Amino acid sequence: MMHNWRMKLAPSIYTADFGRLAEQIGDAERAGVDVIHLDVMDGNFVPNITFGPMVCAAVARSTSLPCEAHLMINGPERYFHDYKDAGVSRIIVHVETCPHLYSTIQQLRQLGLEVGITLNPLTPIEAIKPALSLVDLVLIMSVEPGYGGQKYIPLSRQRIATVRGWLDEIDSPAELEVDGGVNLSTICEVRDAGASIVVVGSAVFNDKYSVADSVRMLQTSLQECQTEDELSV
Ligand code: DX5
Ligand code: ZN
C-alpha cells in the first residue's frame, strides 16, 4: 500500500523518568516529535494508576506541542473540564467506557476539544464505525491498555487497515493513530496498514538510548519504510 503522508510521532510519557519529565519532553520536542500523549489510568477501567489533570497541566506548560489525553478511566465525562483546563487539546475516550457515545462526543465538542475515540484490541471494530464521521481521531489499541512496554498484537494490522478503508470511503480527514508496542520493528507495518500517527512509549523513553537518539532512530526507520513503498510502486 502506498501512502504519501509523513507519519507523526506521539511519545507517551508513561515510561519517561518522572523526576526529569520536563527535560525529557523538551528532548523529544527538539528531536521533532509532533504530539505529547498522556496515558491517564484509574486503577478501575485498567488495573494500573498513572496520573491525572495536575500532571497533564504541568506537561502542557512545559511544551509548545499539542497534548492529547488518552483516558483509560470509567466515567470519563466527569473530568473533561479538568483536562481542558489542564491545557490538553484532544481527549481520546474508550468506547467501552461510553455507553452514550454520541452525547460524549457532543460534550467534548462543546468544550472546544478535539475528539478521539478508541477501543480495546478485541472489542469488535464495528463499535466505532457509526461514529467515524463525528471524530477527529481514531486510536487503534495494539496492546491491552494498562501498561507500557508490551508486545504489539499482530491482529492489529487488519484492524488498522479496516478503519483506514472506512475513513477513506467517507473521505474523512480524521487521524488514524496506533498505540502499544510500536517500535523499530513494528513501525513500518503500522504505517503500511494506514496509520497517520503512532504512540511511542518505551521506544522513546528507555534506559538504552537518549530520547534524541531514540526519536532519530524511529524517524530513520520511517524514512526507510517510505523508501520501500516507493520501490514497490
Ligand atoms: C497502553 C498505553 C500506551 C503505552 C505505550 O496502555 O495506552 O500509550 O504506554 O507504551 P509502549 O509504546 O511502550 O507500548
Ligand atoms: Zn495511550
PDB file of C-alpha atoms and ligand atoms in Angstrom:
ATOM      1  CA  MET A   1       0.000   0.000   0.000  1.00  0.00           C
ATOM      2  CA  MET A   2       1.328   3.457  -0.868  1.00  0.00           C
ATOM      3  CA  HIS A   3       0.852   6.386   1.495  1.00  0.00           C
ATOM      4  CA  ASN A   4       2.042   9.893   0.896  1.00  0.00           C
ATOM      5  CA  TRP A   5       1.723  11.332   4.377  1.00  0.00           C
ATOM      6  CA  ARG A   6       4.536  11.917   6.841  1.00  0.00           C
ATOM      7  CA  MET A   7       3.659   9.798   9.840  1.00  0.00           C
ATOM      8  CA  LYS A   8       3.526  11.758  13.095  1.00  0.00           C
ATOM      9  CA  LEU A   9       5.107  10.625  16.350  1.00  0.00           C
ATOM     10  CA  ALA A  10       3.265  10.957  19.653  1.00  0.00           C
ATOM     11  CA  PRO A  11       5.560   9.980  22.546  1.00  0.00           C
ATOM     12  CA  SER A  12       3.726   8.662  25.596  1.00  0.00           C
ATOM     13  CA  ILE A  13       5.297   9.936  28.805  1.00  0.00           C
ATOM     14  CA  TYR A  14       4.234   6.709  30.557  1.00  0.00           C
ATOM     15  CA  THR A  15       7.754   5.271  30.526  1.00  0.00           C
ATOM     16  CA  ALA A  16       9.569   8.605  30.967  1.00  0.00           C
ATOM     17  CA  ASP A  17      11.678   9.413  34.020  1.00  0.00           C
ATOM     18  CA  PHE A  18       9.160  11.417  36.069  1.00  0.00           C
ATOM     19  CA  GLY A  19      11.945  13.066  38.036  1.00  0.00           C
ATOM     20  CA  ARG A  20      13.139  14.641  34.795  1.00  0.00           C
ATOM     21  CA  LEU A  21       9.851  14.845  32.956  1.00  0.00           C
ATOM     22  CA  ALA A  22      10.070  18.382  31.553  1.00  0.00           C
ATOM     23  CA  GLU A  23      13.645  17.783  30.427  1.00  0.00           C
ATOM     24  CA  GLN A  24      12.715  14.563  28.620  1.00  0.00           C
ATOM     25  CA  ILE A  25       9.709  16.172  26.946  1.00  0.00           C
ATOM     26  CA  GLY A  26      11.996  19.034  25.847  1.00  0.00           C
ATOM     27  CA  ASP A  27      14.408  16.485  24.348  1.00  0.00           C
ATOM     28  CA  ALA A  28      11.554  14.850  22.417  1.00  0.00           C
ATOM     29  CA  GLU A  29      10.259  18.217  21.233  1.00  0.00           C
ATOM     30  CA  ARG A  30      13.694  19.308  19.976  1.00  0.00           C
ATOM     31  CA  ALA A  31      14.049  15.962  18.179  1.00  0.00           C
ATOM     32  CA  GLY A  32      10.951  16.835  16.152  1.00  0.00           C
ATOM     33  CA  VAL A  33       8.035  14.834  17.575  1.00  0.00           C
ATOM     34  CA  ASP A  34       4.511  16.070  16.906  1.00  0.00           C
ATOM     35  CA  VAL A  35       2.212  15.446  19.890  1.00  0.00           C
ATOM     36  CA  ILE A  36       2.621  14.541  23.578  1.00  0.00           C
ATOM     37  CA  HIS A  37       0.449  11.544  24.531  1.00  0.00           C
ATOM     38  CA  LEU A  38      -0.788  11.382  28.136  1.00  0.00           C
ATOM     39  CA  ASP A  39      -1.907   7.962  29.398  1.00  0.00           C
ATOM     40  CA  VAL A  40      -4.415   8.523  32.186  1.00  0.00           C
ATOM     41  CA  MET A  41      -5.276   5.302  34.089  1.00  0.00           C
ATOM     42  CA  ASP A  42      -7.640   4.962  37.041  1.00  0.00           C
ATOM     43  CA  GLY A  43      -6.984   1.534  38.592  1.00  0.00           C
ATOM     44  CA  ASN A  44     -10.558   0.666  37.660  1.00  0.00           C
ATOM     45  CA  PHE A  45     -11.117   0.523  33.900  1.00  0.00           C
ATOM     46  CA  VAL A  46      -7.499  -0.660  33.758  1.00  0.00           C
ATOM     47  CA  PRO A  47      -5.566  -2.171  36.696  1.00  0.00           C
ATOM     48  CA  ASN A  48      -2.860   0.438  36.746  1.00  0.00           C
ATOM     49  CA  ILE A  49      -2.927   4.031  38.063  1.00  0.00           C
ATOM     50  CA  THR A  50      -0.830   6.748  36.434  1.00  0.00           C
ATOM     51  CA  PHE A  51      -1.660  10.439  36.834  1.00  0.00           C
ATOM     52  CA  GLY A  52      -4.470  12.941  36.449  1.00  0.00           C
ATOM     53  CA  PRO A  53      -5.081  16.528  35.390  1.00  0.00           C
ATOM     54  CA  MET A  54      -2.365  18.069  37.605  1.00  0.00           C
ATOM     55  CA  VAL A  55       0.461  16.225  35.871  1.00  0.00           C
ATOM     56  CA  CYS A  56      -1.161  16.865  32.476  1.00  0.00           C
ATOM     57  CA  ALA A  57      -1.222  20.592  33.267  1.00  0.00           C
ATOM     58  CA  ALA A  58       2.459  20.547  34.223  1.00  0.00           C
ATOM     59  CA  VAL A  59       3.300  18.749  30.975  1.00  0.00           C
ATOM     60  CA  ALA A  60       1.234  21.153  28.874  1.00  0.00           C
ATOM     61  CA  ARG A  61       3.006  24.109  30.500  1.00  0.00           C
ATOM     62  CA  SER A  62       6.393  22.599  29.739  1.00  0.00           C
ATOM     63  CA  THR A  63       5.917  22.213  25.988  1.00  0.00           C
ATOM     64  CA  SER A  64       4.608  24.100  22.990  1.00  0.00           C
ATOM     65  CA  LEU A  65       3.481  20.841  21.380  1.00  0.00           C
ATOM     66  CA  PRO A  66      -0.191  19.855  21.419  1.00  0.00           C
ATOM     67  CA  CYS A  67      -1.046  17.389  24.197  1.00  0.00           C
ATOM     68  CA  GLU A  68      -3.633  14.607  23.950  1.00  0.00           C
ATOM     69  CA  ALA A  69      -5.099  12.769  26.930  1.00  0.00           C
ATOM     70  CA  HIS A  70      -5.909   9.076  26.452  1.00  0.00           C
ATOM     71  CA  LEU A  71      -8.452   8.471  29.195  1.00  0.00           C
ATOM     72  CA  MET A  72      -8.392   4.859  30.381  1.00  0.00           C
ATOM     73  CA  ILE A  73     -10.907   5.651  33.119  1.00  0.00           C
ATOM     74  CA  ASN A  74     -14.517   4.843  33.884  1.00  0.00           C
ATOM     75  CA  GLY A  75     -16.982   7.722  33.629  1.00  0.00           C
ATOM     76  CA  PRO A  76     -14.547   9.932  31.681  1.00  0.00           C
ATOM     77  CA  GLU A  77     -17.143  12.708  31.164  1.00  0.00           C
ATOM     78  CA  ARG A  78     -16.760  13.706  34.830  1.00  0.00           C
ATOM     79  CA  TYR A  79     -13.275  15.016  34.105  1.00  0.00           C
ATOM     80  CA  PHE A  80     -13.483  16.621  30.649  1.00  0.00           C
ATOM     81  CA  HIS A  81     -13.436  20.141  32.130  1.00  0.00           C
ATOM     82  CA  ASP A  82     -10.382  19.354  34.219  1.00  0.00           C
ATOM     83  CA  TYR A  83      -8.394  18.123  31.238  1.00  0.00           C
ATOM     84  CA  LYS A  84      -9.445  21.097  29.166  1.00  0.00           C
ATOM     85  CA  ASP A  85      -8.308  23.414  31.958  1.00  0.00           C
ATOM     86  CA  ALA A  86      -5.063  21.436  32.106  1.00  0.00           C
ATOM     87  CA  GLY A  87      -4.393  22.547  28.546  1.00  0.00           C
ATOM     88  CA  VAL A  88      -4.859  19.378  26.509  1.00  0.00           C
ATOM     89  CA  SER A  89      -6.193  19.965  23.016  1.00  0.00           C
ATOM     90  CA  ARG A  90      -7.534  16.477  22.337  1.00  0.00           C
ATOM     91  CA  ILE A  91      -9.258  13.883  24.509  1.00  0.00           C
ATOM     92  CA  ILE A  92      -9.429  10.227  23.497  1.00  0.00           C
ATOM     93  CA  VAL A  93     -12.140   8.101  25.140  1.00  0.00           C
ATOM     94  CA  HIS A  94     -12.671   4.343  25.129  1.00  0.00           C
ATOM     95  CA  VAL A  95     -15.972   3.216  23.642  1.00  0.00           C
ATOM     96  CA  GLU A  96     -16.085   0.592  26.410  1.00  0.00           C
ATOM     97  CA  THR A  97     -16.493   3.411  28.950  1.00  0.00           C
ATOM     98  CA  CYS A  98     -19.027   5.495  26.985  1.00  0.00           C
ATOM     99  CA  PRO A  99     -22.450   3.844  26.588  1.00  0.00           C
ATOM    100  CA  HIS A 100     -23.825   7.165  25.296  1.00  0.00           C
ATOM    101  CA  LEU A 101     -21.048   7.875  22.854  1.00  0.00           C
ATOM    102  CA  TYR A 102     -22.961  10.436  20.785  1.00  0.00           C
ATOM    103  CA  SER A 103     -23.557  12.616  23.866  1.00  0.00           C
ATOM    104  CA  THR A 104     -19.970  12.137  24.979  1.00  0.00           C
ATOM    105  CA  ILE A 105     -18.707  13.388  21.623  1.00  0.00           C
ATOM    106  CA  GLN A 106     -21.064  16.386  21.826  1.00  0.00           C
ATOM    107  CA  GLN A 107     -19.759  17.260  25.276  1.00  0.00           C
ATOM    108  CA  LEU A 108     -16.179  17.298  24.015  1.00  0.00           C
ATOM    109  CA  ARG A 109     -17.163  19.438  21.014  1.00  0.00           C
ATOM    110  CA  GLN A 110     -18.958  21.921  23.264  1.00  0.00           C
ATOM    111  CA  LEU A 111     -15.756  22.325  25.241  1.00  0.00           C
ATOM    112  CA  GLY A 112     -13.908  23.073  22.003  1.00  0.00           C
ATOM    113  CA  LEU A 113     -11.763  19.964  22.289  1.00  0.00           C
ATOM    114  CA  GLU A 114     -10.687  17.666  19.503  1.00  0.00           C
ATOM    115  CA  VAL A 115     -12.402  14.295  19.787  1.00  0.00           C
ATOM    116  CA  GLY A 116     -10.660  10.930  19.685  1.00  0.00           C
ATOM    117  CA  ILE A 117     -12.241   7.502  20.169  1.00  0.00           C
ATOM    118  CA  THR A 118     -10.536   4.211  20.851  1.00  0.00           C
ATOM    119  CA  LEU A 119     -11.249   0.577  21.691  1.00  0.00           C
ATOM    120  CA  ASN A 120      -9.514  -2.425  23.224  1.00  0.00           C
ATOM    121  CA  PRO A 121      -7.765  -4.943  20.939  1.00  0.00           C
ATOM    122  CA  LEU A 122     -10.622  -7.470  20.888  1.00  0.00           C
ATOM    123  CA  THR A 123     -13.597  -5.113  21.037  1.00  0.00           C
ATOM    124  CA  PRO A 124     -15.367  -5.612  17.696  1.00  0.00           C
ATOM    125  CA  ILE A 125     -14.096  -2.918  15.373  1.00  0.00           C
ATOM    126  CA  GLU A 126     -17.651  -2.232  14.147  1.00  0.00           C
ATOM    127  CA  ALA A 127     -18.271  -0.493  17.505  1.00  0.00           C
ATOM    128  CA  ILE A 128     -16.629   2.681  16.192  1.00  0.00           C
ATOM    129  CA  LYS A 129     -17.968   2.651  12.625  1.00  0.00           C
ATOM    130  CA  PRO A 130     -21.141   4.727  13.179  1.00  0.00           C
ATOM    131  CA  ALA A 131     -19.091   7.457  14.901  1.00  0.00           C
ATOM    132  CA  LEU A 132     -16.366   7.870  12.285  1.00  0.00           C
ATOM    133  CA  SER A 133     -17.836  10.980  10.673  1.00  0.00           C
ATOM    134  CA  LEU A 134     -18.070  12.673  14.102  1.00  0.00           C
ATOM    135  CA  VAL A 135     -14.483  12.414  15.308  1.00  0.00           C
ATOM    136  CA  ASP A 136     -11.073  13.948  14.665  1.00  0.00           C
ATOM    137  CA  LEU A 137      -9.102  10.849  15.536  1.00  0.00           C
ATOM    138  CA  VAL A 138      -9.488   7.089  15.828  1.00  0.00           C
ATOM    139  CA  LEU A 139      -6.997   5.257  18.019  1.00  0.00           C
ATOM    140  CA  ILE A 140      -6.446   1.550  17.480  1.00  0.00           C
ATOM    141  CA  MET A 141      -5.099  -0.126  20.618  1.00  0.00           C
ATOM    142  CA  SER A 142      -2.462  -2.654  19.613  1.00  0.00           C
ATOM    143  CA  VAL A 143      -1.975  -3.875  23.218  1.00  0.00           C
ATOM    144  CA  GLU A 144      -4.402  -4.282  26.111  1.00  0.00           C
ATOM    145  CA  PRO A 145      -4.443  -0.837  27.725  1.00  0.00           C
ATOM    146  CA  GLY A 146      -2.830  -0.541  31.131  1.00  0.00           C
ATOM    147  CA  TYR A 147       0.934  -0.840  30.808  1.00  0.00           C
ATOM    148  CA  GLY A 148       3.793   0.380  28.656  1.00  0.00           C
ATOM    149  CA  GLY A 149       6.400  -1.875  27.110  1.00  0.00           C
ATOM    150  CA  GLN A 150       4.031  -4.641  25.961  1.00  0.00           C
ATOM    151  CA  LYS A 151       4.302  -6.592  22.737  1.00  0.00           C
ATOM    152  CA  TYR A 152       2.396  -5.412  19.641  1.00  0.00           C
ATOM    153  CA  ILE A 153      -0.592  -7.703  18.934  1.00  0.00           C
ATOM    154  CA  PRO A 154      -0.280  -8.867  15.297  1.00  0.00           C
ATOM    155  CA  LEU A 155      -4.001  -8.865  14.552  1.00  0.00           C
ATOM    156  CA  SER A 156      -3.905  -5.070  14.902  1.00  0.00           C
ATOM    157  CA  ARG A 157      -2.693  -4.781  11.326  1.00  0.00           C
ATOM    158  CA  GLN A 158      -6.041  -5.889   9.923  1.00  0.00           C
ATOM    159  CA  ARG A 159      -7.929  -3.582  12.271  1.00  0.00           C
ATOM    160  CA  ILE A 160      -5.862  -0.573  11.218  1.00  0.00           C
ATOM    161  CA  ALA A 161      -6.363  -1.415   7.550  1.00  0.00           C
ATOM    162  CA  THR A 162     -10.120  -1.857   8.024  1.00  0.00           C
ATOM    163  CA  VAL A 163     -10.510   1.527   9.688  1.00  0.00           C
ATOM    164  CA  ARG A 164      -8.265   3.163   7.078  1.00  0.00           C
ATOM    165  CA  GLY A 165     -10.642   1.783   4.417  1.00  0.00           C
ATOM    166  CA  TRP A 166     -13.717   3.105   6.242  1.00  0.00           C
ATOM    167  CA  LEU A 167     -12.188   6.573   6.715  1.00  0.00           C
ATOM    168  CA  ASP A 168     -11.192   6.746   3.058  1.00  0.00           C
ATOM    169  CA  GLU A 169     -14.694   5.668   1.978  1.00  0.00           C
ATOM    170  CA  ILE A 170     -16.230   8.706   3.677  1.00  0.00           C
ATOM    171  CA  ASP A 171     -13.316  10.993   2.730  1.00  0.00           C
ATOM    172  CA  SER A 172     -12.632  11.617   6.386  1.00  0.00           C
ATOM    173  CA  PRO A 173      -9.628  13.742   7.280  1.00  0.00           C
ATOM    174  CA  ALA A 174      -9.535  12.111  10.756  1.00  0.00           C
ATOM    175  CA  GLU A 175      -6.199  10.937  12.046  1.00  0.00           C
ATOM    176  CA  LEU A 176      -5.692   7.197  12.478  1.00  0.00           C
ATOM    177  CA  GLU A 177      -3.447   6.560  15.463  1.00  0.00           C
ATOM    178  CA  VAL A 178      -1.995   3.297  16.812  1.00  0.00           C
ATOM    179  CA  ASP A 179      -0.976   2.745  20.435  1.00  0.00           C
ATOM    180  CA  GLY A 180       1.019  -0.064  22.014  1.00  0.00           C
ATOM    181  CA  GLY A 181       4.190  -1.935  21.154  1.00  0.00           C
ATOM    182  CA  VAL A 182       5.181   0.388  18.329  1.00  0.00           C
ATOM    183  CA  ASN A 183       8.957   0.324  17.975  1.00  0.00           C
ATOM    184  CA  LEU A 184      11.679  -0.001  15.340  1.00  0.00           C
ATOM    185  CA  SER A 185      10.439  -3.479  14.361  1.00  0.00           C
ATOM    186  CA  THR A 186       6.734  -2.696  14.074  1.00  0.00           C
ATOM    187  CA  ILE A 187       6.564   0.934  12.918  1.00  0.00           C
ATOM    188  CA  CYS A 188       6.649   0.191   9.177  1.00  0.00           C
ATOM    189  CA  GLU A 189       3.866  -2.394   9.419  1.00  0.00           C
ATOM    190  CA  VAL A 190       1.704   0.098  11.284  1.00  0.00           C
ATOM    191  CA  ARG A 191       2.374   2.812   8.733  1.00  0.00           C
ATOM    192  CA  ASP A 192       1.778   0.486   5.835  1.00  0.00           C
ATOM    193  CA  ALA A 193      -1.574  -0.583   7.288  1.00  0.00           C
ATOM    194  CA  GLY A 194      -2.643   3.069   7.122  1.00  0.00           C
ATOM    195  CA  ALA A 195      -1.838   4.840  10.392  1.00  0.00           C
ATOM    196  CA  SER A 196      -1.113   8.572  10.336  1.00  0.00           C
ATOM    197  CA  ILE A 197       0.177   8.883  13.947  1.00  0.00           C
ATOM    198  CA  VAL A 198       1.880   6.389  16.240  1.00  0.00           C
ATOM    199  CA  VAL A 199       2.141   6.464  20.004  1.00  0.00           C
ATOM    200  CA  VAL A 200       5.638   5.529  21.123  1.00  0.00           C
ATOM    201  CA  GLY A 201       6.356   4.927  24.806  1.00  0.00           C
ATOM    202  CA  SER A 202       9.287   2.665  25.606  1.00  0.00           C
ATOM    203  CA  ALA A 203      10.686   3.157  22.090  1.00  0.00           C
ATOM    204  CA  VAL A 204      11.382   6.813  23.057  1.00  0.00           C
ATOM    205  CA  PHE A 205      11.800   6.794  26.844  1.00  0.00           C
ATOM    206  CA  ASN A 206      14.080   3.899  27.796  1.00  0.00           C
ATOM    207  CA  ASP A 207      17.350   3.157  29.586  1.00  0.00           C
ATOM    208  CA  LYS A 208      19.251   2.176  26.482  1.00  0.00           C
ATOM    209  CA  TYR A 209      19.351   5.294  24.314  1.00  0.00           C
ATOM    210  CA  SER A 210      18.858   9.002  24.812  1.00  0.00           C
ATOM    211  CA  VAL A 211      15.456  10.432  23.908  1.00  0.00           C
ATOM    212  CA  ALA A 212      17.027  12.283  20.968  1.00  0.00           C
ATOM    213  CA  ASP A 213      18.690   9.124  19.605  1.00  0.00           C
ATOM    214  CA  SER A 214      15.533   7.063  20.090  1.00  0.00           C
ATOM    215  CA  VAL A 215      13.436   9.589  18.145  1.00  0.00           C
ATOM    216  CA  ARG A 216      16.082   9.816  15.435  1.00  0.00           C
ATOM    217  CA  MET A 217      16.110   6.011  15.016  1.00  0.00           C
ATOM    218  CA  LEU A 218      12.324   5.942  14.623  1.00  0.00           C
ATOM    219  CA  GLN A 219      12.473   8.772  12.079  1.00  0.00           C
ATOM    220  CA  THR A 220      15.156   6.913  10.145  1.00  0.00           C
ATOM    221  CA  SER A 221      13.079   3.707  10.123  1.00  0.00           C
ATOM    222  CA  LEU A 222      10.134   5.670   8.825  1.00  0.00           C
ATOM    223  CA  GLN A 223      12.208   7.111   6.009  1.00  0.00           C
ATOM    224  CA  GLU A 224      13.330   3.603   5.170  1.00  0.00           C
ATOM    225  CA  CYS A 225       9.803   2.217   5.047  1.00  0.00           C
ATOM    226  CA  GLN A 226       8.780   5.151   2.884  1.00  0.00           C
ATOM    227  CA  THR A 227      11.607   4.206   0.533  1.00  0.00           C
ATOM    228  CA  GLU A 228      10.339   0.614   0.418  1.00  0.00           C
ATOM    229  CA  ASP A 229       6.911   1.951  -0.591  1.00  0.00           C
ATOM    230  CA  GLU A 230       8.439   3.971  -3.374  1.00  0.00           C
ATOM    231  CA  LEU A 231      10.414   0.993  -4.597  1.00  0.00           C
ATOM    232  CA  SER A 232       7.299  -1.151  -4.722  1.00  0.00           C
ATOM    233  CA  VAL A 233       5.404   1.303  -6.981  1.00  0.00           C
TER     234      VAL A 233
HETATM  235  C1  DX5 B   1      -1.000   1.410  26.995  1.00  0.00           C
HETATM  236  C2  DX5 B   1      -0.824   2.900  26.767  1.00  0.00           C
HETATM  237  C3  DX5 B   1       0.265   3.216  25.796  1.00  0.00           C
HETATM  238  C4  DX5 B   1       1.603   2.766  26.226  1.00  0.00           C
HETATM  239  C5  DX5 B   1       2.599   2.894  25.105  1.00  0.00           C
HETATM  240  O1  DX5 B   1      -1.942   1.218  27.974  1.00  0.00           O
HETATM  241  O2  DX5 B   1      -2.011   3.442  26.262  1.00  0.00           O
HETATM  242  O3  DX5 B   1       0.259   4.554  25.384  1.00  0.00           O
HETATM  243  O4  DX5 B   1       2.057   3.368  27.383  1.00  0.00           O
HETATM  244  O5  DX5 B   1       3.786   2.314  25.520  1.00  0.00           O
HETATM  245  P1  DX5 B   1       4.671   1.381  24.588  1.00  0.00           P
HETATM  246  O6  DX5 B   1       4.972   2.172  23.337  1.00  0.00           O
HETATM  247  O7  DX5 B   1       5.874   1.099  25.419  1.00  0.00           O
HETATM  248  O8  DX5 B   1       3.853   0.167  24.254  1.00  0.00           O
HETATM  249 ZN    ZN B   2      -2.136   5.577  25.187  1.00  0.00          ZN
END
